[in-house]
Amino acid sequence: MDLSGVASALHARLPQLGDRIAQRIRADVEAYQDESLIPYESLRRSCTANADLVLSHFSRTDAADPSPARETGRIRAEQGMPLADTLHAYRVGFELLWTEIVEESRTHPEVTDAQLVSRSADVWALFGRYAEAVAAAHRETSAELALQREARRSALVEALFTGVIADRTTLWEAARELGLPEQGPYAVAVAAATAPGAEPLTGIESALREAQLPSAWRLLPDQQIGMVALTAPNAEETCVRILRRARARVGLSPGFASLRDTPQALRFARLALAGLPGSGPGVARFDDNPLAMLVAAAPAEAAHLVETVLKPVLDLPVVERARLLETLEHWFAAAGSAAEAAGTLFVHPNTVRYRLRRVEELTGRSLTDPRAVAELGAALAAVRSSGVG
């Protein structure tokens, strides 16, 4: 069936037709009623181009170029219009255009109703092909925009962590774009990756957001680093609980108020991660054991401290060495109480006192001398962080 005459007649009033289609979409699709989201002129141009696309199909035998349909999908994705609303609008526009084709056919005696019915299936198949072109372009553009947003977001997070943003106004702008408040407190978390590029805290940003803790993250080859806004009640405890659920090795910085302090907080978080004992999952907060964190910050100096302070103990046979180090550790945990340490070790207090005297004899340091106690505590922390003993 030849509809070229119908198509030519409608082509002659294409601008008015595009305007009518745009008005119908505005009336029928609520998402298209926001002028700030989709300017009317943009919608009118798109409707006119797509009407021209369909009408041209009836004027020639070759396949119509789907580029206007693809352009519609691309533009709507860039404007933030959901794909479902875009396809809904496309269907509304197509239905109106088909109605206009049917009405115009009434003025062309050569076109019968039977011929129109016969051709309707081809027309809606055409709609399906063009709708697929709209959807494909929308998905492609949305994916590209998502990658661009993620790259931009990642770059802003990196800028905060490296301190390349120094201007106060720019810091605030970065925070707003990342969805973070302009004022602290904040904390930085660092999680160790089990393989290069592996994400140890999958879904962490969503989990924290559900707890009203905005955050921003960046994945490095060996770590995942993030800044968390501690704005909700009991925020730090909630953050730690969520981090523990991830079953990763995580270091957490002390809280800080200014975005300018982010690079230093990152260093503290990495020190907390380095000081996390063992090899299994866990969350280490820098403030939980500042001494261990300081030891982790200077591994070469810590090794020298161990050599200077605890070498005689470490040179003992394995069993005796482990016994003395464990006793010293429990004594520190008991705030210097031999009786309390004995209770946690399940031995007699005199046994603890004997072992402590043995440590004093071997190291030449008295546990009644505050300076000696500090040296032994630091050396013990270094031993434990290194996994020796």
CSV table of C-alpha atoms in Angstrom, one decimal:
chain,number,residue,atom,x,y,z
A,1,MET,CA,0.0,0.0,0.0
A,2,ASP,CA,1.3,3.4,-1.0
A,3,LEU,CA,1.0,6.1,1.7
A,4,SER,CA,3.4,8.5,0.1
A,5,GLY,CA,0.6,11.0,-0.7
A,6,VAL,CA,-0.6,11.0,2.9
A,7,ALA,CA,3.0,11.4,4.1
A,8,SER,CA,3.6,14.3,1.8
A,9,ALA,CA,0.5,16.1,3.0
A,10,LEU,CA,1.6,15.7,6.6
A,11,HIS,CA,5.1,16.7,5.8
A,12,ALA,CA,3.8,20.0,4.5
A,13,ARG,CA,2.6,20.9,8.0
A,14,LEU,CA,5.4,19.1,9.9
A,15,PRO,CA,6.3,22.1,12.2
A,16,GLN,CA,2.7,22.3,13.5
A,17,LEU,CA,2.6,18.5,13.8
A,18,GLY,CA,5.8,18.4,15.9
A,19,ASP,CA,4.3,21.1,18.1
A,20,ARG,CA,1.1,19.1,18.7
A,21,ILE,CA,3.0,16.0,19.5
A,22,ALA,CA,5.1,17.9,22.0
A,23,GLN,CA,2.0,19.4,23.7
A,24,ARG,CA,0.4,15.9,23.9
A,25,ILE,CA,3.5,14.4,25.5
A,26,ARG,CA,3.6,17.3,28.0
A,27,ALA,CA,0.0,16.7,28.9
A,28,ASP,CA,0.2,12.9,29.1
A,29,VAL,CA,3.6,12.2,30.6
A,30,GLU,CA,4.1,13.9,34.0
A,31,ALA,CA,7.9,13.7,33.9
A,32,TYR,CA,8.0,15.8,30.8
A,33,GLN,CA,6.1,18.7,32.4
A,34,ASP,CA,9.2,20.1,34.2
A,35,GLU,CA,10.5,22.8,32.0
A,36,SER,CA,13.8,22.9,33.9
A,37,LEU,CA,14.4,19.2,33.2
A,38,ILE,CA,13.3,19.2,29.5
A,39,PRO,CA,12.9,22.6,27.8
A,40,TYR,CA,9.8,22.7,25.6
A,41,GLU,CA,11.9,23.7,22.6
A,42,SER,CA,14.1,20.6,23.0
A,43,LEU,CA,11.0,18.4,23.2
A,44,ARG,CA,9.5,20.1,20.1
A,45,ARG,CA,12.6,19.6,18.0
A,46,SER,CA,12.8,16.0,19.0
A,47,CYS,CA,9.1,15.4,18.2
A,48,THR,CA,9.5,17.1,14.8
A,49,ALA,CA,12.6,15.1,13.9
A,50,ASN,CA,11.0,11.8,14.9
A,51,ALA,CA,7.7,12.6,13.0
A,52,ASP,CA,9.9,13.4,9.9
A,53,LEU,CA,11.6,10.1,10.4
A,54,VAL,CA,8.3,8.1,10.4
A,55,LEU,CA,6.7,10.0,7.5
A,56,SER,CA,9.9,9.6,5.4
A,57,HIS,CA,9.5,5.9,5.8
A,58,PHE,CA,6.4,6.1,3.6
A,59,SER,CA,8.0,8.2,0.9
A,60,ARG,CA,10.9,5.8,0.0
A,61,THR,CA,11.5,2.1,-0.2
A,62,ASP,CA,14.9,2.1,1.6
A,63,ALA,CA,15.2,1.7,5.4
A,64,ALA,CA,14.8,4.9,7.3
A,65,ASP,CA,17.8,6.3,9.1
A,66,PRO,CA,17.2,5.7,12.9
A,67,SER,CA,19.5,8.5,13.9
A,68,PRO,CA,16.7,10.9,15.1
A,69,ALA,CA,15.4,8.1,17.4
A,70,ARG,CA,18.9,7.5,18.7
A,71,GLU,CA,19.4,11.3,19.2
A,72,THR,CA,16.2,11.3,21.3
A,73,GLY,CA,17.5,8.6,23.5
A,74,ARG,CA,20.8,10.3,23.9
A,75,ILE,CA,19.4,13.7,24.8
A,76,ARG,CA,16.9,12.3,27.3
A,77,ALA,CA,19.6,10.4,29.0
A,78,GLU,CA,21.7,13.5,29.3
A,79,GLN,CA,18.8,15.4,30.7
A,80,GLY,CA,18.3,12.7,33.3
A,81,MET,CA,15.0,11.4,32.1
A,82,PRO,CA,14.4,7.7,33.0
A,83,LEU,CA,14.2,5.3,30.2
A,84,ALA,CA,10.7,4.2,31.1
A,85,ASP,CA,9.4,7.7,30.8
A,86,THR,CA,11.3,8.3,27.6
A,87,LEU,CA,9.7,5.2,26.0
A,88,HIS,CA,6.3,6.2,27.3
A,89,ALA,CA,6.6,9.6,25.7
A,90,TYR,CA,7.8,8.0,22.4
A,91,ARG,CA,4.7,5.8,22.4
A,92,VAL,CA,2.4,8.7,23.0
A,93,GLY,CA,4.0,10.6,20.2
A,94,PHE,CA,3.8,7.7,17.8
A,95,GLU,CA,0.1,7.1,18.7
A,96,LEU,CA,-0.7,10.7,17.9
A,97,LEU,CA,1.2,10.5,14.6
A,98,TRP,CA,-0.6,7.3,13.6
A,99,THR,CA,-3.9,9.0,14.4
A,100,GLU,CA,-2.9,11.9,12.1
A,101,ILE,CA,-2.0,9.5,9.3
A,102,VAL,CA,-5.4,7.8,9.6
A,103,GLU,CA,-7.2,11.1,9.6
A,104,GLU,CA,-5.3,12.4,6.6
A,105,SER,CA,-6.0,9.1,4.8
A,106,ARG,CA,-9.7,10.0,4.9
A,107,THR,CA,-9.0,12.8,2.4
A,108,HIS,CA,-7.2,10.4,0.0
A,109,PRO,CA,-9.7,8.3,-1.9
A,110,GLU,CA,-7.0,5.9,-3.1
A,111,VAL,CA,-6.4,4.7,0.5
A,112,THR,CA,-9.1,2.3,1.9
A,113,ASP,CA,-9.8,1.3,5.4
A,114,ALA,CA,-8.8,-2.3,4.6
A,115,GLN,CA,-5.4,-1.0,3.4
A,116,LEU,CA,-4.9,1.0,6.5
A,117,VAL,CA,-5.6,-2.0,8.7
A,118,SER,CA,-3.2,-4.1,6.6
A,119,ARG,CA,-0.5,-1.5,7.0
A,120,SER,CA,-1.0,-0.9,10.7
A,121,ALA,CA,1.1,-3.9,11.7
A,122,ASP,CA,4.0,-2.7,9.6
A,123,VAL,CA,3.7,0.8,11.2
A,124,TRP,CA,3.8,-0.6,14.8
A,125,ALA,CA,6.7,-2.9,13.8
A,126,LEU,CA,8.4,0.3,12.7
A,127,PHE,CA,7.6,1.9,16.1
A,128,GLY,CA,9.3,-1.1,17.8
A,129,ARG,CA,12.5,-0.7,15.8
A,130,TYR,CA,12.7,3.0,16.5
A,131,ALA,CA,11.9,2.5,20.2
A,132,GLU,CA,14.7,0.0,20.3
A,133,ALA,CA,17.0,2.6,18.9
A,134,VAL,CA,15.8,5.1,21.5
A,135,ALA,CA,16.4,2.6,24.3
A,136,ALA,CA,19.8,1.5,23.0
A,137,ALA,CA,21.1,5.1,22.8
A,138,HIS,CA,19.6,5.9,26.2
A,139,ARG,CA,21.4,3.0,27.8
A,140,GLU,CA,24.7,3.7,26.1
A,141,THR,CA,24.6,7.3,27.1
A,142,SER,CA,23.5,6.6,30.6
A,143,ALA,CA,26.5,4.1,31.0
A,144,GLU,CA,28.9,6.7,29.6
A,145,LEU,CA,27.5,9.4,31.9
A,146,ALA,CA,27.8,7.0,34.9
A,147,LEU,CA,31.4,6.3,34.1
A,148,GLN,CA,32.1,10.0,33.7
A,149,ARG,CA,30.4,10.8,37.1
A,150,GLU,CA,32.3,8.0,38.8
A,151,ALA,CA,35.6,9.2,37.3
A,152,ARG,CA,34.8,12.8,38.4
A,153,ARG,CA,33.8,11.5,41.9
A,154,SER,CA,36.9,9.4,42.2
A,155,ALA,CA,39.1,12.4,41.1
A,156,LEU,CA,37.5,14.6,43.8
A,157,VAL,CA,38.0,11.9,46.5
A,158,GLU,CA,41.7,11.6,45.4
A,159,ALA,CA,42.1,15.4,45.5
A,160,LEU,CA,40.8,15.5,49.1
A,161,PHE,CA,43.1,12.6,50.2
A,162,THR,CA,46.2,14.1,48.6
A,163,GLY,CA,45.5,17.6,49.8
A,164,VAL,CA,45.7,19.2,46.3
A,165,ILE,CA,42.6,21.2,47.1
A,166,ALA,CA,43.6,23.9,49.5
A,167,ASP,CA,41.1,26.7,49.0
A,168,ARG,CA,38.3,26.6,51.5
A,169,THR,CA,35.6,27.4,49.0
A,170,THR,CA,36.8,24.7,46.6
A,171,LEU,CA,36.9,22.2,49.5
A,172,TRP,CA,33.3,22.9,50.2
A,173,GLU,CA,32.3,22.6,46.6
A,174,ALA,CA,34.0,19.2,46.4
A,175,ALA,CA,32.2,18.1,49.6
A,176,ARG,CA,28.8,19.1,48.2
A,177,GLU,CA,29.5,17.3,44.9
A,178,LEU,CA,30.5,14.2,46.8
A,179,GLY,CA,27.4,14.4,49.0
A,180,LEU,CA,29.3,15.2,52.2
A,181,PRO,CA,28.5,17.9,54.7
A,182,GLU,CA,30.7,21.0,54.7
A,183,GLN,CA,31.5,20.5,58.4
A,184,GLY,CA,32.9,17.5,60.3
A,185,PRO,CA,33.3,15.4,62.2
A,186,TYR,CA,34.7,13.0,59.6
A,187,ALA,CA,36.8,9.9,59.7
A,188,VAL,CA,38.9,8.1,57.1
A,189,ALA,CA,38.7,4.3,56.6
A,190,VAL,CA,41.3,2.2,54.8
A,191,ALA,CA,40.6,-1.4,53.9
A,192,ALA,CA,43.2,-3.9,52.5
A,193,ALA,CA,42.4,-5.5,49.2
A,194,THR,CA,42.9,-9.2,48.9
A,195,ALA,CA,43.9,-8.9,45.3
A,196,PRO,CA,44.9,-6.0,43.0
A,197,GLY,CA,41.8,-4.0,42.2
A,198,ALA,CA,39.5,-6.2,44.4
A,199,GLU,CA,36.9,-4.2,46.4
A,200,PRO,CA,37.2,-5.3,50.0
A,201,LEU,CA,34.2,-3.2,51.2
A,202,THR,CA,31.5,-4.1,48.5
A,203,GLY,CA,28.4,-2.0,48.9
A,204,ILE,CA,29.9,0.0,51.8
A,205,GLU,CA,28.7,3.4,50.5
A,206,SER,CA,25.0,2.2,50.3
A,207,ALA,CA,25.2,0.5,53.7
A,208,LEU,CA,26.6,3.7,55.4
A,209,ARG,CA,24.0,5.9,53.6
A,210,GLU,CA,21.2,3.7,55.0
A,211,ALA,CA,22.6,4.5,58.5
A,212,GLN,CA,22.6,8.2,57.6
A,213,LEU,CA,26.4,8.3,57.3
A,214,PRO,CA,27.3,9.9,53.9
A,215,SER,CA,30.6,8.7,52.5
A,216,ALA,CA,32.9,8.9,49.5
A,217,TRP,CA,35.3,6.1,48.4
A,218,ARG,CA,38.1,5.4,46.0
A,219,LEU,CA,39.5,2.0,45.0
A,220,LEU,CA,43.3,1.8,44.7
A,221,PRO,CA,45.2,-1.3,43.5
A,222,ASP,CA,45.9,-2.5,47.1
A,223,GLN,CA,43.4,-0.6,49.2
A,224,GLN,CA,39.9,0.9,49.3
A,225,ILE,CA,40.0,4.3,51.0
A,226,GLY,CA,37.0,6.4,52.0
A,227,MET,CA,35.9,9.4,54.0
A,228,VAL,CA,32.8,9.1,56.2
A,229,ALA,CA,30.8,11.9,57.7
A,230,LEU,CA,30.1,11.1,61.3
A,231,THR,CA,27.0,13.3,61.6
A,232,ALA,CA,24.4,10.8,63.0
A,233,PRO,CA,24.0,9.9,66.7
A,234,ASN,CA,26.6,7.3,67.8
A,235,ALA,CA,28.1,7.7,64.3
A,236,GLU,CA,31.5,6.2,65.0
A,237,GLU,CA,30.1,3.1,66.7
A,238,THR,CA,27.7,2.6,63.8
A,239,CYS,CA,30.4,3.0,61.3
A,240,VAL,CA,32.7,0.5,63.0
A,241,ARG,CA,29.8,-2.0,63.2
A,242,ILE,CA,29.1,-1.7,59.4
A,243,LEU,CA,32.8,-2.0,58.6
A,244,ARG,CA,33.1,-5.1,60.7
A,245,ARG,CA,30.2,-6.7,58.7
A,246,ALA,CA,32.4,-6.5,55.6
A,247,ARG,CA,34.8,-9.1,57.0
A,248,ALA,CA,37.8,-7.1,55.8
A,249,ARG,CA,41.0,-5.7,57.4
A,250,VAL,CA,40.2,-2.0,58.1
A,251,GLY,CA,42.0,0.9,59.7
A,252,LEU,CA,40.0,3.9,61.0
A,253,SER,CA,41.4,7.3,61.7
A,254,PRO,CA,40.5,9.5,64.7
A,255,GLY,CA,37.6,11.9,64.0
A,256,PHE,CA,38.6,15.3,62.5
A,257,ALA,CA,36.7,18.5,61.9
A,258,SER,CA,38.3,20.1,58.8
A,259,LEU,CA,38.5,18.8,55.3
A,260,ARG,CA,42.0,20.2,55.2
A,261,ASP,CA,43.0,17.4,57.6
A,262,THR,CA,42.0,14.6,55.3
A,263,PRO,CA,45.5,13.7,54.2
A,264,GLN,CA,46.7,13.4,57.8
A,265,ALA,CA,43.7,11.3,58.7
A,266,LEU,CA,44.4,9.0,55.8
A,267,ARG,CA,47.9,8.5,57.2
A,268,PHE,CA,46.4,7.7,60.6
A,269,ALA,CA,44.0,5.2,59.1
A,270,ARG,CA,46.8,3.4,57.2
A,271,LEU,CA,48.8,3.2,60.4
A,272,ALA,CA,45.8,1.8,62.2
A,273,LEU,CA,45.5,-0.8,59.4
A,274,ALA,CA,49.2,-1.6,59.7
A,275,GLY,CA,48.9,-2.1,63.4
A,276,LEU,CA,45.9,-4.5,63.2
A,277,PRO,CA,47.1,-7.7,64.8
A,278,GLY,CA,46.9,-11.1,63.1
A,279,SER,CA,46.0,-11.7,59.5
A,280,GLY,CA,42.2,-12.1,59.7
A,281,PRO,CA,39.4,-9.5,59.3
A,282,GLY,CA,38.9,-6.7,61.9
A,283,VAL,CA,38.7,-3.0,62.4
A,284,ALA,CA,41.5,-1.1,64.1
A,285,ARG,CA,40.9,2.4,65.3
A,286,PHE,CA,43.9,4.6,65.7
A,287,ASP,CA,42.7,5.9,69.0
A,288,ASP,CA,42.3,2.4,70.5
A,289,ASN,CA,46.0,1.9,70.7
A,290,PRO,CA,48.0,5.0,69.8
A,291,LEU,CA,51.3,3.4,70.9
A,292,ALA,CA,50.9,0.5,68.6
A,293,MET,CA,50.0,2.9,65.8
A,294,LEU,CA,53.2,5.0,66.4
A,295,VAL,CA,55.3,1.8,66.4
A,296,ALA,CA,53.7,0.8,63.1
A,297,ALA,CA,54.5,4.2,61.7
A,298,ALA,CA,58.3,3.6,62.0
A,299,PRO,CA,59.0,-0.1,61.3
A,300,ALA,CA,62.8,0.3,61.1
A,301,GLU,CA,63.0,2.2,64.3
A,302,ALA,CA,60.6,-0.3,65.9
A,303,ALA,CA,62.8,-3.2,64.9
A,304,HIS,CA,65.8,-1.4,66.5
A,305,LEU,CA,63.8,-0.8,69.6
A,306,VAL,CA,63.0,-4.5,69.9
A,307,GLU,CA,66.6,-5.4,69.4
A,308,THR,CA,67.7,-2.9,72.1
A,309,VAL,CA,65.1,-3.7,74.7
A,310,LEU,CA,63.8,-7.2,74.3
A,311,LYS,CA,66.6,-9.1,72.5
A,312,PRO,CA,67.5,-11.2,75.6
A,313,VAL,CA,63.9,-12.3,75.9
A,314,LEU,CA,63.6,-13.1,72.2
A,315,ASP,CA,66.7,-15.2,72.3
A,316,LEU,CA,65.1,-17.6,74.8
A,317,PRO,CA,63.7,-21.0,73.7
A,318,VAL,CA,60.3,-20.5,72.0
A,319,VAL,CA,58.1,-21.8,74.9
A,320,GLU,CA,59.8,-19.7,77.5
A,321,ARG,CA,59.9,-16.6,75.3
A,322,ALA,CA,56.2,-16.9,74.6
A,323,ARG,CA,55.4,-17.3,78.3
A,324,LEU,CA,57.3,-14.2,79.3
A,325,LEU,CA,55.9,-12.0,76.5
A,326,GLU,CA,52.4,-13.2,77.3
A,327,THR,CA,52.8,-12.5,81.0
A,328,LEU,CA,54.2,-9.0,80.2
A,329,GLU,CA,51.3,-8.3,77.9
A,330,HIS,CA,48.7,-9.3,80.5
A,331,TRP,CA,50.5,-7.3,83.1
A,332,PHE,CA,50.2,-4.2,80.9
A,333,ALA,CA,46.5,-5.0,80.2
A,334,ALA,CA,45.9,-5.2,83.9
A,335,ALA,CA,47.4,-1.8,84.5
A,336,GLY,CA,50.4,-3.2,86.4
A,337,SER,CA,48.4,-5.5,88.7
A,338,ALA,CA,50.1,-8.9,89.1
A,339,ALA,CA,47.0,-10.3,90.8
A,340,GLU,CA,44.7,-9.3,88.0
A,341,ALA,CA,47.1,-10.5,85.4
A,342,ALA,CA,47.3,-13.8,87.2
A,343,GLY,CA,43.5,-14.1,86.9
A,344,THR,CA,43.5,-13.7,83.2
A,345,LEU,CA,46.4,-16.1,82.8
A,346,PHE,CA,44.9,-18.6,85.2
A,347,VAL,CA,48.1,-18.9,87.3
A,348,HIS,CA,49.1,-17.9,90.8
A,349,PRO,CA,50.1,-14.2,91.3
A,350,ASN,CA,53.5,-15.4,92.5
A,351,THR,CA,54.0,-17.0,89.2
A,352,VAL,CA,53.3,-13.7,87.5
A,353,ARG,CA,55.7,-11.9,89.8
A,354,TYR,CA,58.4,-14.5,89.2
A,355,ARG,CA,58.1,-14.2,85.4
A,356,LEU,CA,58.2,-10.4,85.6
A,357,ARG,CA,61.4,-10.5,87.7
A,358,ARG,CA,62.8,-12.7,85.0
A,359,VAL,CA,62.0,-10.1,82.4
A,360,GLU,CA,63.6,-7.4,84.5
A,361,GLU,CA,66.8,-9.5,84.9
A,362,LEU,CA,67.0,-10.3,81.2
A,363,THR,CA,66.4,-6.7,80.0
A,364,GLY,CA,68.1,-4.8,82.8
A,365,ARG,CA,64.9,-2.7,83.2
A,366,SER,CA,62.9,-2.3,86.3
A,367,LEU,CA,59.1,-2.4,86.1
A,368,THR,CA,59.0,0.3,88.9
A,369,ASP,CA,60.8,2.8,86.6
A,370,PRO,CA,58.3,4.7,84.4
A,371,ARG,CA,60.8,5.2,81.6
A,372,ALA,CA,61.7,1.5,81.6
A,373,VAL,CA,58.0,0.6,81.6
A,374,ALA,CA,57.4,2.9,78.6
A,375,GLU,CA,60.3,1.3,76.7
A,376,LEU,CA,59.1,-2.2,77.4
A,377,GLY,CA,55.6,-1.4,76.4
A,378,ALA,CA,56.7,0.1,73.1
A,379,ALA,CA,59.0,-2.8,72.4
A,380,LEU,CA,56.2,-5.3,73.2
A,381,ALA,CA,53.9,-3.4,70.8
A,382,ALA,CA,56.5,-3.6,68.1
A,383,VAL,CA,57.0,-7.4,68.7
A,384,ARG,CA,53.2,-8.0,68.5
A,385,SER,CA,52.8,-5.9,65.3
A,386,SER,CA,55.6,-7.8,63.6
A,387,GLY,CA,54.1,-11.2,64.5
A,388,VAL,CA,57.2,-12.3,66.4
A,389,GLY,CA,56.8,-14.1,69.7
